[in-house]
mmCIF file of C-alpha atoms in Angstrom:
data_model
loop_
_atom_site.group_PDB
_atom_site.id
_atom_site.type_symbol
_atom_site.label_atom_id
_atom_site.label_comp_id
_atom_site.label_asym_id
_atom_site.label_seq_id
_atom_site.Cartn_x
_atom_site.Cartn_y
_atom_site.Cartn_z
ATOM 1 C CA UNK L 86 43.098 -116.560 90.702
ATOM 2 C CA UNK L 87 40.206 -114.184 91.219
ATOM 3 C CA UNK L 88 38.918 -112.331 87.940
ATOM 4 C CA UNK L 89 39.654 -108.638 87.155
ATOM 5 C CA UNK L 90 37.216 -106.196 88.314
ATOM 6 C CA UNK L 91 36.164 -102.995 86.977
ATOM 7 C CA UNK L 92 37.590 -101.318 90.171
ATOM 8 C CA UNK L 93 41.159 -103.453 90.121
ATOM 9 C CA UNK L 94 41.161 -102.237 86.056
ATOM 10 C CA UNK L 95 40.697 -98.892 86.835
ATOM 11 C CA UNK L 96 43.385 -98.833 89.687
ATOM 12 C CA UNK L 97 46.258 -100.881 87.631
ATOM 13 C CA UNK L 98 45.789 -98.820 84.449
ATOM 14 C CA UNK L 99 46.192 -95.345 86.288
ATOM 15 C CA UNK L 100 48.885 -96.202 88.002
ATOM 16 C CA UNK L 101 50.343 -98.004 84.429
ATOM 17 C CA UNK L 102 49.212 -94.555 82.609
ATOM 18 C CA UNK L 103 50.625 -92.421 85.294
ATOM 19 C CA UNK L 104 54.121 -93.865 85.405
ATOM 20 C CA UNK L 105 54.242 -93.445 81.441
ATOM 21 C CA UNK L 106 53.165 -89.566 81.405
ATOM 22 C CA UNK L 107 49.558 -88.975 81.166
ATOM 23 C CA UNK L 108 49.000 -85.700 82.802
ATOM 24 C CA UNK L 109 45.243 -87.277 83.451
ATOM 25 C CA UNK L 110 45.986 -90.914 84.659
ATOM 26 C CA UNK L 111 42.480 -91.522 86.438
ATOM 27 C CA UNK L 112 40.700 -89.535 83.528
ATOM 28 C CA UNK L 113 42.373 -91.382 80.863
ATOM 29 C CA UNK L 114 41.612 -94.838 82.418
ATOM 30 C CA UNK L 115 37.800 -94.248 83.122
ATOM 31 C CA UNK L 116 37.403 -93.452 79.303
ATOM 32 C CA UNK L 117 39.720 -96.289 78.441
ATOM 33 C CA UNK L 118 37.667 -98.959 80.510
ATOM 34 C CA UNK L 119 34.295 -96.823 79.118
ATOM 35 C CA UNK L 120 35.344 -97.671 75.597
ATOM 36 C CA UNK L 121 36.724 -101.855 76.197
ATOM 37 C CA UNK L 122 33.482 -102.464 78.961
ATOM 38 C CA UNK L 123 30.515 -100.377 76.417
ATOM 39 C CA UNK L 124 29.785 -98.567 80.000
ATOM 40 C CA UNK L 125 29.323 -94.950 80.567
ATOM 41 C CA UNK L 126 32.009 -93.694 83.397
ATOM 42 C CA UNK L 127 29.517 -92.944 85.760
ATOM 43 C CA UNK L 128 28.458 -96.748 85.114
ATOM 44 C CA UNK L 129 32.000 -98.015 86.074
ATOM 45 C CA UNK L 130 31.198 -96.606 89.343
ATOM 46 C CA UNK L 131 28.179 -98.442 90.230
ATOM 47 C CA UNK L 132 29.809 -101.614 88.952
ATOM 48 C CA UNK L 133 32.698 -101.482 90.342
ATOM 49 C CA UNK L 134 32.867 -105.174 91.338
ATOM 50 C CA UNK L 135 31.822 -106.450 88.368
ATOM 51 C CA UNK L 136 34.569 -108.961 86.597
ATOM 52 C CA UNK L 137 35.035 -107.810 83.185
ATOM 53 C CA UNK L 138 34.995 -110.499 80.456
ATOM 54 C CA UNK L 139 38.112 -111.746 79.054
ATOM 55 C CA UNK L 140 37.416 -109.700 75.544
ATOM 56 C CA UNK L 141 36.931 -106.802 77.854
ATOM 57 C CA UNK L 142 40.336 -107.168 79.702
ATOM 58 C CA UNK L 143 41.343 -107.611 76.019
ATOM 59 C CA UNK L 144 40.722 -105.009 74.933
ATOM 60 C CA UNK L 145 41.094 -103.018 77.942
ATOM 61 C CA UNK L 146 44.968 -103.858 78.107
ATOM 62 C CA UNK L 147 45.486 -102.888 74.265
ATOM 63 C CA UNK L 148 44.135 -99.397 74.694
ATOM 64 C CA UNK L 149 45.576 -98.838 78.163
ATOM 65 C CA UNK L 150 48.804 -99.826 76.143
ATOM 66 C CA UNK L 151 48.474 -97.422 73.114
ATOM 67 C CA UNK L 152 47.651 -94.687 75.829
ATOM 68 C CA UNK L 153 50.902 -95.685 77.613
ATOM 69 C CA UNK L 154 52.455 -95.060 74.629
ATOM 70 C CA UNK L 155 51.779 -91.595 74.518
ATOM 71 C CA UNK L 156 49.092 -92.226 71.690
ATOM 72 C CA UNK L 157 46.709 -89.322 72.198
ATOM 73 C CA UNK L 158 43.631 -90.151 74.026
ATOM 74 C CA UNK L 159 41.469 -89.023 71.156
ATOM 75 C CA UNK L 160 43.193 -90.796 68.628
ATOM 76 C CA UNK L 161 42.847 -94.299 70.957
ATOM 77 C CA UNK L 162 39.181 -94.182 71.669
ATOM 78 C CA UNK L 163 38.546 -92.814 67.739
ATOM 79 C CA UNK L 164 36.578 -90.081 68.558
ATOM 80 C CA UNK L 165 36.079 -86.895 70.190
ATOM 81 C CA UNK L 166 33.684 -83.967 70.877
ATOM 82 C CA UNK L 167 34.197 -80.387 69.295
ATOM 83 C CA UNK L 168 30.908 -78.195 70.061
ATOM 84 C CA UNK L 169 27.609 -80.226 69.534
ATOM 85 C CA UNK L 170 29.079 -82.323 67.545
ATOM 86 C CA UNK L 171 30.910 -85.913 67.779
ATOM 87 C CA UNK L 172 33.586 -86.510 65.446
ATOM 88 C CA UNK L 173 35.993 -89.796 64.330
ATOM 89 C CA UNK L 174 39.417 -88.341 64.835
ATOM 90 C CA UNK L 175 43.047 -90.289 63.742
ATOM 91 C CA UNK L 176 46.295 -89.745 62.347
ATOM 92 C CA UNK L 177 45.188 -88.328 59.020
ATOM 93 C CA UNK L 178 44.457 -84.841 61.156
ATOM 94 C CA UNK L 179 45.200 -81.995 63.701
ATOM 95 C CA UNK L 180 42.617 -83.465 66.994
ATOM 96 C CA UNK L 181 39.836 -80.741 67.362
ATOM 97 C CA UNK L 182 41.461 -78.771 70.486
ATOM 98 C CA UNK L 183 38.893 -76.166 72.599
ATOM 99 C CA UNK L 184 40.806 -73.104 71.395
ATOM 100 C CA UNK L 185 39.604 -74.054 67.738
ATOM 101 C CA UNK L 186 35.521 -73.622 69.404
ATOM 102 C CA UNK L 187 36.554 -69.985 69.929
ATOM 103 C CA UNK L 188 37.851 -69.488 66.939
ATOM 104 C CA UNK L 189 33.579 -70.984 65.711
ATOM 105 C CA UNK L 190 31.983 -68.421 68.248
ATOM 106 C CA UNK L 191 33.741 -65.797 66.147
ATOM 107 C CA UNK L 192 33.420 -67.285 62.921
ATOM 108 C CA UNK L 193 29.338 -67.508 63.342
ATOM 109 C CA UNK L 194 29.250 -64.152 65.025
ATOM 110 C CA UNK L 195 30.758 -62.619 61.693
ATOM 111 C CA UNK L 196 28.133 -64.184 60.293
ATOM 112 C CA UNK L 197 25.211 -63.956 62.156
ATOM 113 C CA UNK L 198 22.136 -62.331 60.380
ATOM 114 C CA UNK L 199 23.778 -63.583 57.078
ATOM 115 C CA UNK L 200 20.835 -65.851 55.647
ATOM 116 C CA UNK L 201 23.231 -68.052 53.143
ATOM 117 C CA UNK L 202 26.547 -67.051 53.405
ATOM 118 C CA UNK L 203 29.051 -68.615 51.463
ATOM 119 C CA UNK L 204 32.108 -69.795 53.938
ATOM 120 C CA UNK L 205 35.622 -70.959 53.341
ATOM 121 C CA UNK L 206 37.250 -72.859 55.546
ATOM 122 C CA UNK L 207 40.807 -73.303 54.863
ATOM 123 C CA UNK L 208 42.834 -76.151 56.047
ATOM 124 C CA UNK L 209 40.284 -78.379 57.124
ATOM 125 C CA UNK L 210 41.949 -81.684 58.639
ATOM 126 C CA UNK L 211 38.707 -83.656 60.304
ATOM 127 C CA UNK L 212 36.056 -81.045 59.160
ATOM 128 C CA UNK L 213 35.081 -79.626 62.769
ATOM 129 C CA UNK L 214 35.026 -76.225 61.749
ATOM 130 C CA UNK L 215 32.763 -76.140 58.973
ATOM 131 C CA UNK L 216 30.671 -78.772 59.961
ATOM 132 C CA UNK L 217 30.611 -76.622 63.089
ATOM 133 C CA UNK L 218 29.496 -73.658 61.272
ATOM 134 C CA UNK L 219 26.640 -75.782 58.687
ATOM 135 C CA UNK L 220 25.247 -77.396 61.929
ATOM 136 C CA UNK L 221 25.167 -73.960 64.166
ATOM 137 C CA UNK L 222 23.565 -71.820 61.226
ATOM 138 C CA UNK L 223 21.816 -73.323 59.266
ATOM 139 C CA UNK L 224 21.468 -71.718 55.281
ATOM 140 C CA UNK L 225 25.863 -71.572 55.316
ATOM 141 C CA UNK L 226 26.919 -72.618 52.111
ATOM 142 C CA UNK L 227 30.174 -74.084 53.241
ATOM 143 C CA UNK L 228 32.924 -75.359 51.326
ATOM 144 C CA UNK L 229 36.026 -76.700 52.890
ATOM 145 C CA UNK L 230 39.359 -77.503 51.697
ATOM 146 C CA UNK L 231 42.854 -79.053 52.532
ATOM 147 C CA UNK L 232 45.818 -80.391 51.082
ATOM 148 C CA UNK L 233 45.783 -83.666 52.511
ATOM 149 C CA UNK L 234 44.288 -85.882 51.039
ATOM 150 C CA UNK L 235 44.076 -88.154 53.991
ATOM 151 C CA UNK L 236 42.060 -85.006 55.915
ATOM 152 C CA UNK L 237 39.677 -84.690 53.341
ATOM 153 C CA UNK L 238 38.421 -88.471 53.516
ATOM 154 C CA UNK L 239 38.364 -87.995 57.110
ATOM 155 C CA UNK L 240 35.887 -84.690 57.099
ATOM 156 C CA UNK L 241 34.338 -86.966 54.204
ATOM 157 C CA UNK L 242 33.930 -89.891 56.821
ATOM 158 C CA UNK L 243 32.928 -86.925 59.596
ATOM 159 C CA UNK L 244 30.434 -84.920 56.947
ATOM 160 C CA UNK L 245 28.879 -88.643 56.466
ATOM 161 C CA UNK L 246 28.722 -89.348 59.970
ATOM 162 C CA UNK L 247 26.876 -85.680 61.289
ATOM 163 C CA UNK L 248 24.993 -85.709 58.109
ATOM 164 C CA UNK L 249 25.634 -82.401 57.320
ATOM 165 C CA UNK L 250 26.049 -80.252 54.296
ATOM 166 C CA UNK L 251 29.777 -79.270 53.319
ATOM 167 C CA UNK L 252 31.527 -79.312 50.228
ATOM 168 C CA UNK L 253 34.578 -80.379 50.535
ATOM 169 C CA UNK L 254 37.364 -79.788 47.494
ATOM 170 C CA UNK L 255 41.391 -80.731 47.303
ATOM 171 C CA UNK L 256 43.087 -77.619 47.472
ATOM 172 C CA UNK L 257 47.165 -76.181 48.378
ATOM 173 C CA UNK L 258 46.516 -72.825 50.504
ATOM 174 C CA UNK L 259 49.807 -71.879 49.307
ATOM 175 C CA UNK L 260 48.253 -71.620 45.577
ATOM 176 C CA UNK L 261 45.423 -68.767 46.683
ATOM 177 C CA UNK L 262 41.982 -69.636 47.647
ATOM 178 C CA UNK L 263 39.518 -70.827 45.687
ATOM 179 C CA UNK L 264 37.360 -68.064 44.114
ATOM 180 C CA UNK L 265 34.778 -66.097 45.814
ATOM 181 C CA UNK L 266 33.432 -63.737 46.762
ATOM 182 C CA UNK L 267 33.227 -65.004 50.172
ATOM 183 C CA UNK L 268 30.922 -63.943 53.225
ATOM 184 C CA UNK L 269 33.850 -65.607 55.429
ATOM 185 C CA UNK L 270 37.183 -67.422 55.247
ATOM 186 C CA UNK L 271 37.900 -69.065 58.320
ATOM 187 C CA UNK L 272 41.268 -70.997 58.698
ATOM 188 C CA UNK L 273 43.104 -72.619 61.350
ATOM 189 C CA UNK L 274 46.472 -73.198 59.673
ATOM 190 C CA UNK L 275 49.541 -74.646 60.060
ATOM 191 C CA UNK L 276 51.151 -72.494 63.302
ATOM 192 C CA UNK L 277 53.669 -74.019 65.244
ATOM 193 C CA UNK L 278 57.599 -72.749 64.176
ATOM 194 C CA UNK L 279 59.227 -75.073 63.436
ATOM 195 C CA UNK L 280 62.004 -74.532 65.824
ATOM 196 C CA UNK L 281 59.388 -75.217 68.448
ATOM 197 C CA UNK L 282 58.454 -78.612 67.429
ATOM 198 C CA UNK L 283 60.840 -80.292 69.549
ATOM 199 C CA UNK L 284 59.220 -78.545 72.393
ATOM 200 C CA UNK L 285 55.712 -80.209 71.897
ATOM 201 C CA UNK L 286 54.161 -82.902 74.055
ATOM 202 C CA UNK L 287 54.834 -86.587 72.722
ATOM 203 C CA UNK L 288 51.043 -87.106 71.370
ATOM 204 C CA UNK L 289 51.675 -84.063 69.252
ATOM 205 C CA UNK L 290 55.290 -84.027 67.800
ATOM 206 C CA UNK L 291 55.200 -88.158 67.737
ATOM 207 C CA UNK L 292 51.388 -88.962 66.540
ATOM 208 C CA UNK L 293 49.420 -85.939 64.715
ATOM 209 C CA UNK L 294 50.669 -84.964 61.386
ATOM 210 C CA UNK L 295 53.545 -82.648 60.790
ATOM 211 C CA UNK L 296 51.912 -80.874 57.651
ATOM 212 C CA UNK L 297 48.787 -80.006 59.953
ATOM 213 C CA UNK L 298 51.347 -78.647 62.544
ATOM 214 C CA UNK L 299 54.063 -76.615 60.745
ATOM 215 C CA UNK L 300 54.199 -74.979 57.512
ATOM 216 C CA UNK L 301 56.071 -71.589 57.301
ATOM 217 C CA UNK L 302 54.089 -68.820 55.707
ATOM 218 C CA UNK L 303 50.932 -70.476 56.051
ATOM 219 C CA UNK L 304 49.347 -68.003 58.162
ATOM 220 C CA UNK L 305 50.194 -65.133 55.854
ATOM 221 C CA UNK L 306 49.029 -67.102 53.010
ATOM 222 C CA UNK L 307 45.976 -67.612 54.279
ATOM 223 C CA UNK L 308 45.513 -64.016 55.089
ATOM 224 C CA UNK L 309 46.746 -62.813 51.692
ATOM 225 C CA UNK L 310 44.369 -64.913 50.061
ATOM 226 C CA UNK L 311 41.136 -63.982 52.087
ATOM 227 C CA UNK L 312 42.065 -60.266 50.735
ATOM 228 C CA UNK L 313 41.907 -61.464 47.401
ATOM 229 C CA UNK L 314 38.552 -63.408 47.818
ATOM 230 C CA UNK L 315 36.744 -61.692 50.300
ATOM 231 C CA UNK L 316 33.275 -60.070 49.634
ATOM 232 C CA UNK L 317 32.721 -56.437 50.250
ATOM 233 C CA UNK L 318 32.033 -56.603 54.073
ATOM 234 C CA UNK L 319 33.447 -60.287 53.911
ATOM 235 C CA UNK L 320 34.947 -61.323 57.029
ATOM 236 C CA UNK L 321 38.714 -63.508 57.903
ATOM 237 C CA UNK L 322 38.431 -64.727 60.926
ATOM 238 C CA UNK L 323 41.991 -67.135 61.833
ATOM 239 C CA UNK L 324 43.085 -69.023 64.475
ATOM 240 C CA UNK L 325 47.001 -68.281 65.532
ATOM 241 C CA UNK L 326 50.289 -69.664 67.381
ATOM 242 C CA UNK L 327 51.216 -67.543 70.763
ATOM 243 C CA UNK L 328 52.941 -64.336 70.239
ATOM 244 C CA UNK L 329 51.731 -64.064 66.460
ATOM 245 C CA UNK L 330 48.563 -62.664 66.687
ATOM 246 C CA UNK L 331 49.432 -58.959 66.756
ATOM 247 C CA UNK L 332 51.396 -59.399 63.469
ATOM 248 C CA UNK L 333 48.713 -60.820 61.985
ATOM 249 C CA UNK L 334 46.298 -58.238 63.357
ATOM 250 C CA UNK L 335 48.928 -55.655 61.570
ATOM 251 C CA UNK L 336 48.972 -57.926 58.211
ATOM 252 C CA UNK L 337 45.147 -57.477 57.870
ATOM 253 C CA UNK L 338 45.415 -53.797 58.617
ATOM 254 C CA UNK L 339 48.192 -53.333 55.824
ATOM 255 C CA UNK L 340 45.974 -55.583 53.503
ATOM 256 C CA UNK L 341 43.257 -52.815 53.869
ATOM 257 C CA UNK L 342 41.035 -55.093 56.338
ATOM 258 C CA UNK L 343 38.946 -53.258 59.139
ATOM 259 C CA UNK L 344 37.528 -53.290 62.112
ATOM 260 C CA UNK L 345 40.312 -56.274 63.312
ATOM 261 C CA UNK L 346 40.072 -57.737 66.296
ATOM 262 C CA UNK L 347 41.984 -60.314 68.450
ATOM 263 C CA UNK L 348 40.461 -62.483 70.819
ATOM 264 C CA UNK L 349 41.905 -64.854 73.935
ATOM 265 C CA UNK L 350 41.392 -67.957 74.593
ATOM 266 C CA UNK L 351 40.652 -69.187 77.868
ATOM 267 C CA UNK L 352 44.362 -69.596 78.414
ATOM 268 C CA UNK L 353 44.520 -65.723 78.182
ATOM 269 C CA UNK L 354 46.491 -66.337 75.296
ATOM 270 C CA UNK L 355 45.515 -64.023 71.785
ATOM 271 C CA UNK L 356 44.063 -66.817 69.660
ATOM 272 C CA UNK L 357 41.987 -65.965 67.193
ATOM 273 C CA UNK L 358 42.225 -62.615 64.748
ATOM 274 C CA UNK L 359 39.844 -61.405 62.661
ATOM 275 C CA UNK L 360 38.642 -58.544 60.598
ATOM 276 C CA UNK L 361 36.845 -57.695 57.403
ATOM 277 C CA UNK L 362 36.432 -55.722 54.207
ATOM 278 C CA UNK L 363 34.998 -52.215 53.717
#
């Protein structure tokens, strides 16, 4: 019997990952084979002849399976990239997602010309948003905080790994915010109803952590609390669910906030809302 190649691999795993509901079969395979073989995917493709070793095919069949069980990609290979930055994602938190990088580009903007800034970032499952922020401007005195304590030894395990400065404390959103004053709270909280759970994709409603996903009220805590903490000229900026970011824009402006704004993201969708303090 002739040995597995790297081409007969890819093939049998897309068509595997296909039949079990990856929207990406071919994508999710190259990665998958990157990760067993130690090859880059452009590699695969000059090698494509090459038999892989039986601790390759190993491997290769044991993440091809976790895949095929509707494991999110991320959460198989044990990493993924938010921004410059490479983080270890699992189970103990939300996956970095590329409407959260959005939600950065407004964070830093509020802050830009800001030498040391103090930052809050609220709810902060693997860390990407203020490790985001202390690696994009530098002199950000950023603390985050979460509830979990599972998140916080991942952004622990993720501060560790980027080597960059964030404190990180134990903290229930639903209690206030930790004491100011602040330069910026940024928070993306718990968002999805939870009527609409059921309506999720697998990897999400079967794999990432409920908590991170739905928690009623958490949005307007969040907001409430920012009021309370905020700086004069202090700025909230928050990432939101679809079709709740002009209430929220109208929570901030009853909370005596100004200059609010709402921002897509590349869906079209209103993502992100933000304004600040007189």
């Amino acid at each position: 019997m002739s040995p597995e190649t790297v081409s007969s691999v890819l093939r049998l795993s897309t068509e595997y990952l296909a039949a079990h509901g990856s929207e990406s079969p071919r994508l999710d395979a190259e990665r998958l084979l990157s990760k067993a073989t130690g090859l880059e995917r452009i590699e695969l493709y000059m090698e494509l002849d090459r038999p892989l070793t039986p601790s390759e095919l190993g491997a290769a069949r044991e993440l091809v399976r976790r895949r095929g069980a509707r494991e999110p990609l991320q959460y198989v290979l044990g990493e993924w990239g938010f921004r410059r930055l490479t983080l270890t994602v699992d189970h103990r938190a939300l996956i970095p997602r590329p409407e959260t990088e959005i939600l950065v580009d407004r964070a830093l903007a509020l802050i830009s010309g800001r030498e040391r800034p103090r930052v809050l970032d609220v709810g902060t499952g693997t860390g990407a948003i203020a490790l985001a922020i202390a690696e994009e401007h530098p002199g950000a005195e950023v603390t985050a905080v979460d509830a979990s304590a599972e998140a916080l030894s991942l952004a622990g395990e993720n501060m560790e790994r980027t080597g960059l400065p964030v404190t990180l404390v134990p903290w229930d959103l639903f209690q206030g915010l930790p004491a100011g004053p602040w330069d910026l709270v940024v928070s993306n909280p718990p968002y999805v109803e939870e009527d609409d759970l059921l309506t999720l994709e697998p990897e999400v409603r079967e794999w990432e952590p409920e908590v991170a996903l739905t928690a009623t009220g958490a949005v307007e805590a969040v907001v409430r609390g920012a009021a309370e903490t905020l700086a004069a000229d202090g700025a909230l900026a928050l990432e939101v669910g679809e079709g709740q970011a002009s209430g929220t824009a109208e929570l901030l402006e009853r909370l005596g906030l100004v200059d609010v704004r709402i921002t897509p993201d590349l869906a079209g969708i209103d993502r992100v809302v933000e304004g600040r303090l007189p």
